[in-house]
Tab-separated table of C-alpha atoms and ligand atoms in Angstrom:
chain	number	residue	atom	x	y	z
A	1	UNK	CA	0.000	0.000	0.000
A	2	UNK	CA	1.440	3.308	-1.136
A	3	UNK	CA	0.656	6.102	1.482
A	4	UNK	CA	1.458	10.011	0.588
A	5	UNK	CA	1.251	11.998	3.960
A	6	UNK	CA	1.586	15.927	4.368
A	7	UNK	CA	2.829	17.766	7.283
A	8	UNK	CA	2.330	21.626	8.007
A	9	UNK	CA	1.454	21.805	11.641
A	10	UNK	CA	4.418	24.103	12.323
A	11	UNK	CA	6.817	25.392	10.423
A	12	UNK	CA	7.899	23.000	7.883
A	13	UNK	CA	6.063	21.819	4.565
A	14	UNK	CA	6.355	18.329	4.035
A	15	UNK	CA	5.574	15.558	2.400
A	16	UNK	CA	6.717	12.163	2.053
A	17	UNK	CA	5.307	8.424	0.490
A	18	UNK	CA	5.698	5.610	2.063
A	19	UNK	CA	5.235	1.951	1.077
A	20	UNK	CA	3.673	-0.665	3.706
A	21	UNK	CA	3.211	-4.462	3.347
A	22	UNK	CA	3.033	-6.353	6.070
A	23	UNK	CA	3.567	-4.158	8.890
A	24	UNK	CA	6.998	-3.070	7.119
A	25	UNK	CA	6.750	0.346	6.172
A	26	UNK	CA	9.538	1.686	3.623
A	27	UNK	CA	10.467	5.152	3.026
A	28	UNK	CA	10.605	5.966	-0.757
A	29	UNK	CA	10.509	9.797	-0.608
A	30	UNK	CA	10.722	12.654	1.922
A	31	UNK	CA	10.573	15.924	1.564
A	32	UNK	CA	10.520	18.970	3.415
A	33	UNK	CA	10.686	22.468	2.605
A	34	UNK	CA	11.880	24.893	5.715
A	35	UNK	CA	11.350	28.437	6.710
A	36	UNK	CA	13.320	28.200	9.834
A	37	UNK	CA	16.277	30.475	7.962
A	38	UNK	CA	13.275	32.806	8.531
A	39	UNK	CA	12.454	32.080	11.805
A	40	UNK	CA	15.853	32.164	13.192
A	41	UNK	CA	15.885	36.049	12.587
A	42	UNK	CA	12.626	36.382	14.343
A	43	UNK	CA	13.876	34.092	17.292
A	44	UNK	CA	10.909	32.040	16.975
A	45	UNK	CA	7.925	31.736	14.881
A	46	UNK	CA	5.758	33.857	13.631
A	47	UNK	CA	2.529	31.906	13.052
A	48	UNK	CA	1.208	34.017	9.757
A	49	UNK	CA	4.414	34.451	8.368
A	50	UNK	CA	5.228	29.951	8.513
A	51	UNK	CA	1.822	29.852	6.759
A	52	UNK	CA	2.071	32.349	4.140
A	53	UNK	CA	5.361	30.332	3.294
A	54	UNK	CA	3.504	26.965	3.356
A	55	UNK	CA	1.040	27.453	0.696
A	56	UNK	CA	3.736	28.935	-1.254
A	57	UNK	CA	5.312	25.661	-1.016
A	58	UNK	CA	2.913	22.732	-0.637
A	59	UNK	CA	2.335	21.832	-4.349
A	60	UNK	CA	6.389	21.924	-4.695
A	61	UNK	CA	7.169	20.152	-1.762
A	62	UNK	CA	4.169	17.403	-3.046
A	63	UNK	CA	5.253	17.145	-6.905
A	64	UNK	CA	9.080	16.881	-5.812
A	65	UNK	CA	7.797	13.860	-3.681
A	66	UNK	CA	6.204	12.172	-6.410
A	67	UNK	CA	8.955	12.917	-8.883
A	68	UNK	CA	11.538	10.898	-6.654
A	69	UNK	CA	9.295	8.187	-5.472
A	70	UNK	CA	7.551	6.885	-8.570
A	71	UNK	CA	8.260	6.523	-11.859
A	72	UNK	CA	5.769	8.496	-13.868
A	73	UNK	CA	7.238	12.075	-15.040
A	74	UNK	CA	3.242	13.248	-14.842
A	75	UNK	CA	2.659	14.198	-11.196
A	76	UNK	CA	-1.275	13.308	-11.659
A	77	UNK	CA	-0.591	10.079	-13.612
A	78	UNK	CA	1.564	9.453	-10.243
A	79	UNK	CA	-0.810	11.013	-8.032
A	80	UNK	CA	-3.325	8.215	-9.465
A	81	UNK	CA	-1.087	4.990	-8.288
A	82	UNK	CA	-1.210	5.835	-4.954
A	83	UNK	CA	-3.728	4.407	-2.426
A	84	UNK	CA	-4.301	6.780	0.165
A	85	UNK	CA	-3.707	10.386	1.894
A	86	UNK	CA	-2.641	10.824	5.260
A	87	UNK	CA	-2.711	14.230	6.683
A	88	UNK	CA	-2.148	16.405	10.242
A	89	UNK	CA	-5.313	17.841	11.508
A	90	UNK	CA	-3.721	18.957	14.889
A	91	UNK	CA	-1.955	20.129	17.725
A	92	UNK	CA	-0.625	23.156	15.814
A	93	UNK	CA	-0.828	26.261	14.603
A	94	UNK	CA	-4.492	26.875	12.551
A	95	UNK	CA	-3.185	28.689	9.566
A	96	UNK	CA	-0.096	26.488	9.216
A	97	UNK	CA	-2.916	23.239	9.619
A	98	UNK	CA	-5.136	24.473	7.355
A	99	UNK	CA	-2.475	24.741	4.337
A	100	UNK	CA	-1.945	21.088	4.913
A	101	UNK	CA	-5.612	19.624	5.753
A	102	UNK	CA	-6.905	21.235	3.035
A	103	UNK	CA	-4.488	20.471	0.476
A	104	UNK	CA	-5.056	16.530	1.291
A	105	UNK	CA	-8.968	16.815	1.046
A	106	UNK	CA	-8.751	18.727	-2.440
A	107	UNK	CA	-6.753	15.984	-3.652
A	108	UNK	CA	-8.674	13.290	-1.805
A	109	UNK	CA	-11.744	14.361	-3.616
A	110	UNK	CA	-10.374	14.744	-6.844
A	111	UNK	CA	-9.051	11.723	-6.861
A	112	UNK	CA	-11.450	10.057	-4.859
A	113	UNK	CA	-8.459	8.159	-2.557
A	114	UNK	CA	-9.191	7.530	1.101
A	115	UNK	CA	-7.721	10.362	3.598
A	116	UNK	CA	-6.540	9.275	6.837
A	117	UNK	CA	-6.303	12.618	9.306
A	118	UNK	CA	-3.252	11.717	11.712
A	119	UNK	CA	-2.721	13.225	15.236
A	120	UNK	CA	0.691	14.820	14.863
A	121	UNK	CA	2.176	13.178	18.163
A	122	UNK	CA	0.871	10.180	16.999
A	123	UNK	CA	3.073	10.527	14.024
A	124	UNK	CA	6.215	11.068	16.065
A	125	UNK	CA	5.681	8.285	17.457
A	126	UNK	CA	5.300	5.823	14.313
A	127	UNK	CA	9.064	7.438	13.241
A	128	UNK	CA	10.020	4.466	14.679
A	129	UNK	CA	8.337	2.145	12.302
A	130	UNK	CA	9.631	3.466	9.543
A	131	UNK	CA	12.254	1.238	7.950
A	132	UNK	CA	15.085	3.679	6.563
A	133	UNK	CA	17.041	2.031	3.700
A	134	UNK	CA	20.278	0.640	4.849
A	135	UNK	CA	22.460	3.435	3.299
A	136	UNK	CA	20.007	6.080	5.105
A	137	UNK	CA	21.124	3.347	8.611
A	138	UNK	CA	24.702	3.671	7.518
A	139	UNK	CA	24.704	7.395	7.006
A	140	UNK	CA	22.862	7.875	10.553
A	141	UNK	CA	25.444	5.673	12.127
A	142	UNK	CA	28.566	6.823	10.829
A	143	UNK	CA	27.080	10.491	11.768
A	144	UNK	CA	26.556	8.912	15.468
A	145	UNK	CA	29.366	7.917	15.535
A	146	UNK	CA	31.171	11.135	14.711
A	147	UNK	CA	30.219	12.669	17.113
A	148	UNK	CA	32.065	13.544	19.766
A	149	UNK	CA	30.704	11.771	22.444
A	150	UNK	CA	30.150	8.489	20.066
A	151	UNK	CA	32.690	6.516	18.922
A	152	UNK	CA	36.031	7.915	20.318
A	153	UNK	CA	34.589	6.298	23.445
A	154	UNK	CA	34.126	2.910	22.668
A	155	UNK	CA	31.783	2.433	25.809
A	156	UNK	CA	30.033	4.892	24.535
A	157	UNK	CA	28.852	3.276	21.510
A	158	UNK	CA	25.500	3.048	20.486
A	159	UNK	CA	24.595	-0.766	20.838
A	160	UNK	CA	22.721	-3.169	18.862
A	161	UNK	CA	19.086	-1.906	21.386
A	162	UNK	CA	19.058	1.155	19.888
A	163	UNK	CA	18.548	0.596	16.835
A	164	UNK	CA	17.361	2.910	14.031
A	165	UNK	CA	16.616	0.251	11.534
A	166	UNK	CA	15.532	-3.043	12.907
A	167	UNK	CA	12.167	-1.432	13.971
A	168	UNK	CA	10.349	-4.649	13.241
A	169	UNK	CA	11.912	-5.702	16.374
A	170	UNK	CA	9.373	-3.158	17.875
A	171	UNK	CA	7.341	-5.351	20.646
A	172	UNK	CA	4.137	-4.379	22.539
A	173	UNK	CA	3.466	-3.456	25.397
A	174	UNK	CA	5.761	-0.559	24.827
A	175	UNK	CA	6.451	3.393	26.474
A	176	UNK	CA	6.423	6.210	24.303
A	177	UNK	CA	8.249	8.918	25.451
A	178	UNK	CA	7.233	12.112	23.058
A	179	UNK	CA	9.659	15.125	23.401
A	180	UNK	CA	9.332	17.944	21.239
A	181	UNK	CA	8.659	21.680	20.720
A	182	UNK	CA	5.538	21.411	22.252
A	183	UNK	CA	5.117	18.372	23.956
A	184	UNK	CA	6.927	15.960	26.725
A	185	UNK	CA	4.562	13.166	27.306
A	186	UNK	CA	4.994	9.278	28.170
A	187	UNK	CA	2.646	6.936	26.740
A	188	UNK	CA	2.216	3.146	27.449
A	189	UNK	CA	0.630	1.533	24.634
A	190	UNK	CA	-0.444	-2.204	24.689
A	191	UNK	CA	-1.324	-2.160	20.951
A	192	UNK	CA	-0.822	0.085	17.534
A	193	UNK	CA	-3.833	2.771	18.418
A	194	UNK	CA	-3.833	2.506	21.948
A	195	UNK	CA	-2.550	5.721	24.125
A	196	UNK	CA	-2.795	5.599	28.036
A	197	UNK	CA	-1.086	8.835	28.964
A	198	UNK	CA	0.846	7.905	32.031
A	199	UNK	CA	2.440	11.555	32.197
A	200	UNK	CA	2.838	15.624	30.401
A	201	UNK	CA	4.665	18.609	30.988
A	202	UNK	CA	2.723	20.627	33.818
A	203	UNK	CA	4.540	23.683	31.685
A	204	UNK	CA	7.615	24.016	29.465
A	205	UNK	CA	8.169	20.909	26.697
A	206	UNK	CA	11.266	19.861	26.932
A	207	UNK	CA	12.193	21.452	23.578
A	208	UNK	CA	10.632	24.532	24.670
A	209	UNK	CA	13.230	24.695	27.285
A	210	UNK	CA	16.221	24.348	24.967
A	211	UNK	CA	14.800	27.363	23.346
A	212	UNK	CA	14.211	29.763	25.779
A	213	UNK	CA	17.425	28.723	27.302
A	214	UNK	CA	19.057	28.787	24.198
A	215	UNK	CA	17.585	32.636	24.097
A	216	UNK	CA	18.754	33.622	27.082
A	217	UNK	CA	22.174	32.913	25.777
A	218	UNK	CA	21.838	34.581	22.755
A	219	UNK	CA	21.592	31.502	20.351
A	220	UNK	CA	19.117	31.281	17.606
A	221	UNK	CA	16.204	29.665	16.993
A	222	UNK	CA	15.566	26.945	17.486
A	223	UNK	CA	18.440	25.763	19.938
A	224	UNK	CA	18.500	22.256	20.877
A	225	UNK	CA	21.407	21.677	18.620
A	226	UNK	CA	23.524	24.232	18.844
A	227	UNK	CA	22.913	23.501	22.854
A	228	UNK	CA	23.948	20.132	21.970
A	229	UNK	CA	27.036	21.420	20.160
A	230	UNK	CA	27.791	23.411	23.105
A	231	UNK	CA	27.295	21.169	25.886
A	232	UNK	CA	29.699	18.587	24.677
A	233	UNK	CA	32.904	21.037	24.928
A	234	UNK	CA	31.316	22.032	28.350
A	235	UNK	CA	32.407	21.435	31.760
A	236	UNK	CA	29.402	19.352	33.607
A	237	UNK	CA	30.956	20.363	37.042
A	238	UNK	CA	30.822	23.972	36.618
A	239	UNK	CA	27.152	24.395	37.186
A	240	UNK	CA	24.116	22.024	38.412
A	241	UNK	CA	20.228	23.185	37.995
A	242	UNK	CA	17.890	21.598	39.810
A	243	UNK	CA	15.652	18.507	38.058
A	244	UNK	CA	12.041	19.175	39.273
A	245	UNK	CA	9.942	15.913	39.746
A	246	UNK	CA	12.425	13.913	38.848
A	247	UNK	CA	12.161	12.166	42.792
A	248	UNK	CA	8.373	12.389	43.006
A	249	UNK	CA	5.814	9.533	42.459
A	250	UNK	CA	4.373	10.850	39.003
A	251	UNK	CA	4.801	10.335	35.443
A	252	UNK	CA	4.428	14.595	34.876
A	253	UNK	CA	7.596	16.858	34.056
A	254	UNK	CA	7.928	20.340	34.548
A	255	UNK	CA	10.970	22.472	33.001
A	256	UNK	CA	9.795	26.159	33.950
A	257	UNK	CA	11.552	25.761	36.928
A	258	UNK	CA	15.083	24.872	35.605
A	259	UNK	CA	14.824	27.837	32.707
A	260	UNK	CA	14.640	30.333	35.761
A	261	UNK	CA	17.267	29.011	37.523
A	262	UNK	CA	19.365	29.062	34.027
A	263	UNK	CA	18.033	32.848	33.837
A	264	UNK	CA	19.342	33.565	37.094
A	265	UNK	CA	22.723	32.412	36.892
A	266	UNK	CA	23.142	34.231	33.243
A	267	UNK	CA	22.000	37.599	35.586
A	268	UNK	CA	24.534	36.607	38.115
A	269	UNK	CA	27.673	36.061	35.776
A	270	UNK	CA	29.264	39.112	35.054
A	271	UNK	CA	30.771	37.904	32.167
A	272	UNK	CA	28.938	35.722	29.640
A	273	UNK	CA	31.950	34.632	27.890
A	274	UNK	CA	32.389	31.611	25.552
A	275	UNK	CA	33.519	28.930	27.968
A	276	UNK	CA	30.816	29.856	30.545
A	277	UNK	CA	28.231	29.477	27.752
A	278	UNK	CA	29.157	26.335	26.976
A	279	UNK	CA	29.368	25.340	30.828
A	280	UNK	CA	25.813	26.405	31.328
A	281	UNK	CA	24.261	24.184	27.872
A	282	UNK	CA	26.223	21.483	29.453
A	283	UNK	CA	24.372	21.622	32.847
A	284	UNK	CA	20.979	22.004	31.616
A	285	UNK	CA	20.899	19.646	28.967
A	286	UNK	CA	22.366	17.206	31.546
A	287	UNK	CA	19.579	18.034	34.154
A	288	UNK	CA	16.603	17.561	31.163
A	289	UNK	CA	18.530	14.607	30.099
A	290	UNK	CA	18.830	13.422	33.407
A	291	UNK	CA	14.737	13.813	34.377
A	292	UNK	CA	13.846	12.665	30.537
A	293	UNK	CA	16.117	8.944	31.133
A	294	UNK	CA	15.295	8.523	34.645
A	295	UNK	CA	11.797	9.008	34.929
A	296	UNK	CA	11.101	7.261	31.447
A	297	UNK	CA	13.244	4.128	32.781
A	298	UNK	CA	11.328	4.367	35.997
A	299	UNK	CA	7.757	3.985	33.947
A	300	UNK	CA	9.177	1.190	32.171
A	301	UNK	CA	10.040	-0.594	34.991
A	302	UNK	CA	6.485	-0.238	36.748
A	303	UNK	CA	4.667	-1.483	33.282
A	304	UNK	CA	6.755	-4.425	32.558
A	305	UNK	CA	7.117	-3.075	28.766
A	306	UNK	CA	9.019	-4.980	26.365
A	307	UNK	CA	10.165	-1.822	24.160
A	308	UNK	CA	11.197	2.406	24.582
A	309	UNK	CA	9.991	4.431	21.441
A	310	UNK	CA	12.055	7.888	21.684
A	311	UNK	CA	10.533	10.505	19.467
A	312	UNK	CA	10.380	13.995	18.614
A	313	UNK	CA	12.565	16.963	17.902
A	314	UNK	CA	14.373	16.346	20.742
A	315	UNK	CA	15.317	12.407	20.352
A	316	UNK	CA	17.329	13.553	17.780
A	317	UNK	CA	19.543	14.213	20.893
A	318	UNK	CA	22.786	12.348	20.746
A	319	UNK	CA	22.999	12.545	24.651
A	320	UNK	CA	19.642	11.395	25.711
A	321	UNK	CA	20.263	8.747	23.122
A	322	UNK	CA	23.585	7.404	24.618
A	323	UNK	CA	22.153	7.992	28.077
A	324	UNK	CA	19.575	5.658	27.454
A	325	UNK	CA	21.345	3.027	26.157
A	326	UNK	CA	24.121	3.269	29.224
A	327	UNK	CA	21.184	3.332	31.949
A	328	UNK	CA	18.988	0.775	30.536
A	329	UNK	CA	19.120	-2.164	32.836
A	330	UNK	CA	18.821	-4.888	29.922
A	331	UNK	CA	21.419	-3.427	28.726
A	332	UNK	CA	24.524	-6.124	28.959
A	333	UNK	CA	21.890	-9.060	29.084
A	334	UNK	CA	22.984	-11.162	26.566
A	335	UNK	CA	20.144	-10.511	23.054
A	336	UNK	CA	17.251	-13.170	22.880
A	337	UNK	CA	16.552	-11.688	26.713
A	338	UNK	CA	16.667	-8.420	26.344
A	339	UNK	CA	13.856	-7.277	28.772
A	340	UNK	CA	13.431	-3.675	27.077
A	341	UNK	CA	14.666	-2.968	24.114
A	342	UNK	CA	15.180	1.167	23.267
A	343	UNK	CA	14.813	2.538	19.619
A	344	UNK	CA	15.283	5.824	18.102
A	345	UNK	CA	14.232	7.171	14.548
A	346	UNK	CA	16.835	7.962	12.227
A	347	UNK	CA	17.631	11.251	13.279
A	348	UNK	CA	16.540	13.440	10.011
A	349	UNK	CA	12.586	11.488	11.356
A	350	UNK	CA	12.954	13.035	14.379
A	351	UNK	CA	12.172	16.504	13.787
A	352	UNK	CA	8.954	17.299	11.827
A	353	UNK	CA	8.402	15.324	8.523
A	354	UNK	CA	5.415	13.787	6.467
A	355	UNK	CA	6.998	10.209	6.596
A	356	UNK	CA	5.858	9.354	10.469
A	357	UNK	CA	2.502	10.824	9.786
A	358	UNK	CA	1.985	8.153	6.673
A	359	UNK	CA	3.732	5.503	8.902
A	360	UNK	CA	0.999	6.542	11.401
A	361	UNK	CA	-2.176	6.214	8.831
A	362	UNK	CA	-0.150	2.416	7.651
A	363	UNK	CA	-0.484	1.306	10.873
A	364	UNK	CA	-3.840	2.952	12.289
A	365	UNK	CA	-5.973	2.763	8.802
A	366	UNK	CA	-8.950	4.460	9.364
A	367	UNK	CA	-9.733	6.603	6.497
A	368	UNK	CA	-12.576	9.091	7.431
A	369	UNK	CA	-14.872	10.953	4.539
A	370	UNK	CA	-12.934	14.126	3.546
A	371	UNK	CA	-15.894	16.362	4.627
A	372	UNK	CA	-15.501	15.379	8.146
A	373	UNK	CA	-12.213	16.000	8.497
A	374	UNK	CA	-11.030	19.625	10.355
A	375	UNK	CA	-8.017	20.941	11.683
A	376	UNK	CA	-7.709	20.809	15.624
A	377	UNK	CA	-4.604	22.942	16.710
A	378	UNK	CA	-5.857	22.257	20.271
A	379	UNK	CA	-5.647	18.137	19.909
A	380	UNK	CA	-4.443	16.238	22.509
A	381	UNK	CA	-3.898	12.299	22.852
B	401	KG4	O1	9.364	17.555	16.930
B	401	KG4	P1	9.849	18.888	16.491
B	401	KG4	O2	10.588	19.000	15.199
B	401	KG4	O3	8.689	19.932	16.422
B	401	KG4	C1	7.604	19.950	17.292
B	401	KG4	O4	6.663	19.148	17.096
B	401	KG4	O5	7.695	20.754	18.253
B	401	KG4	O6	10.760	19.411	17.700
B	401	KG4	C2	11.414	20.639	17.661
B	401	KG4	C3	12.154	20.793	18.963
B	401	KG4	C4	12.778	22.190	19.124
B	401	KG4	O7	12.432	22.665	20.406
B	401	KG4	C5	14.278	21.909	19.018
B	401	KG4	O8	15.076	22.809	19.781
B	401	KG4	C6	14.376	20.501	19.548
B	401	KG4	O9	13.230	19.847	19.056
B	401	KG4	N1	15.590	19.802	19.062
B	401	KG4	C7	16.582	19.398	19.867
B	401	KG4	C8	17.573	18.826	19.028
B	401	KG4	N2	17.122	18.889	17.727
B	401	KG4	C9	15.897	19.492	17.777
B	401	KG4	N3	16.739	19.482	21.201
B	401	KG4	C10	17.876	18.989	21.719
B	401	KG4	N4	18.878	18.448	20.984
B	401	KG4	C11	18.754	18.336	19.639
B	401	KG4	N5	19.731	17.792	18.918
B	402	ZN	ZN1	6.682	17.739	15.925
């Protein structure tokens, strides 16, 4: 079954088609179109402005997907092979939705293919079963391991549980831990469809707080990676901000609390200089890292699951990635009993794209008639 899904809920156009047979879902073509060059003057997003850009760029970003993914040189003729639409009908921002949802309904009616509206966190999630080619696996880990906490430190290494390609390895019941922009939820699902939220941000998302940390040093938007880039050549003894909840019996995270300790050390120091920069990305990413790993592991324990999913913009962490894998108690248990296995998209699916939201509609087909499909920036699991 070919899928074509489309992604505008924030700031990126994208779309991407997919190819599922049983349950093995194969990327064939992804593409996304940016504005963040934009963005990163404004420090942050300007809702209007993302749109405005987005249905400049939606028919490109579509026809450039079915140019590399099928073999037809007529977009329509190609636009007729495929089997169905999945789309993004929320959370997010309503003019940046609406470029997206109804884009996918015009063409759903046209061509009278099934549309399959997709919760966008959902989508994150279903990364994960997304098989990436093996040169896209070999490109990720080479990057990994390039890094320069990978493999220069041979203990460091990402092992076989994390795994970017062998998602069919993926075994229920599994945690989901969502960490984005806007969200930082864990999820325990016993089977494809089924979300029990065990925990959400009282406040900040995780992402958030890279940002507005990332601000308040005077790094652009958005800053988890550059505060990645950072924190490696930083000194993790310098500072140490607090990790709210991390000791208290829920599933809920809270980050407001660590950005205004953050701001009031960068009041206190006299002298913002390079090193001291780098010092503080290194302490708070440890201290999100630290509440993100511990507290996830912790839920895993208590639910018996066989299998972490990491997702969102901020699983594209090296960090939390290698912390994972280090604190995971299966971890050294010989494979064939590996209790909980942890997986990771391939980092360019961990950050918005249109792939995970046709992964999503693969695995949770329920096509719905266009007309009663509307865009829900305000959705929630
Ligand atoms: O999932 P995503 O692309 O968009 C939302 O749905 O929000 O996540 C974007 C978030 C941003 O806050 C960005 O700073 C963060 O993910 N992010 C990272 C990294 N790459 C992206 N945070 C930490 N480390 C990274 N390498
Ligand atoms: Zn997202």
């Amino acid at each position: 079954m070919k899928i074509l899904g489309i992604e505008t809920s924030c700031d990126e156009t994208a779309a991407a088609l997919i190819e599922g047979e049983n349950d093995h879902v194969v990327l064939k073509a992804n593409v996304l179109a940016t504005s963040l060059a934009l963005h990163a003057k404004t420090g942050g997003i300007i809702p209007e402005q993302a749109a405005r850009e987005q249905a400049k760029f939606i028919l490109p970003v579509i026809k450039e997907t079915l140019n590399k993914s099928l073999d037809t040189s007529d977009p329509l003729e190609s636009l007729r092979t495929i089997d169905a639409i999945a789309v993004t009908y929320g959370p997010g921002l309503i003019g940046s939705l609406l470029v997206g949802v109804e884009t996918a309904k015009t063409l759903a009616y046209v061509l009278n293919k099934p549309i399959i509206p997709v919760n966008h966190m959902v989508g994150h999630i279903y990364a994960n079963f997304i098989n990436t080619s093996l040169r896209d696996h070999e490109v990720a880990r080479r990057f990994e391991e390039a890094s320069p906490l990978g493999g220069k430190q041979s203990h460091l290494r990402l092992p076989r549980s994390l795994s970017v390609a062998r998602n069919d390895e993926i075994q229920f019941p599994l945690l989901a831990l969502v960490v984005s922009g806007g969200h930082t939820d864990l999820l325990l699902m016993k089977r494809h469809g089924d979300f029990q939220l065990l925990g959400g941000t009282r406040d900040d998302a995780a992402g958030e707080a890279f940002d507005k940390i990332g601000r308040m040093l005077g790094l652009s938007y958005p800053a988890g990676p550059e505060i990645e880039k950072l924190a490696n050549l930083g000194n993790p003894k310098h500072f140490h901000f607090p990790r709210p909840l991390l000791h208290e019996n829920t599933y809920e995270f809270s980050f407001s609390g660590l950005k205004t300790a953050v701001l009031r050390e960068v009041k206190a120091t006299k002298q913002l200089n390079n090193q001291t920069i780098r010092d503080i990305c290194r302490a708070a990413q440890d201290a999100i890292i630290d509440v993100l790993v511990k507290k996830t592991l912790r839920a895993a324990k208590e639910h018996n699951v066989k299998s972490i999913l990491l997702s969102g913009g901020v699983s594209a962490n090296q960090t939390l990635r290698e912390e994972f894998s280090r604190l995971n108690p299966s971890q050294g248990i010989p494979s064939g009993q590996l209790s909980t296995q942890i997986f990771a998209p391939a980092k360019s699916l961990c950050t918005d794209n249109a792939a995970m939201i046709a992964s999503a509609a693969y695995f949770n087909y329920n096509p719905v008639p266009w007309q009663e499909i509307t865009a829900d920036p305000e959705l929630y699991f």
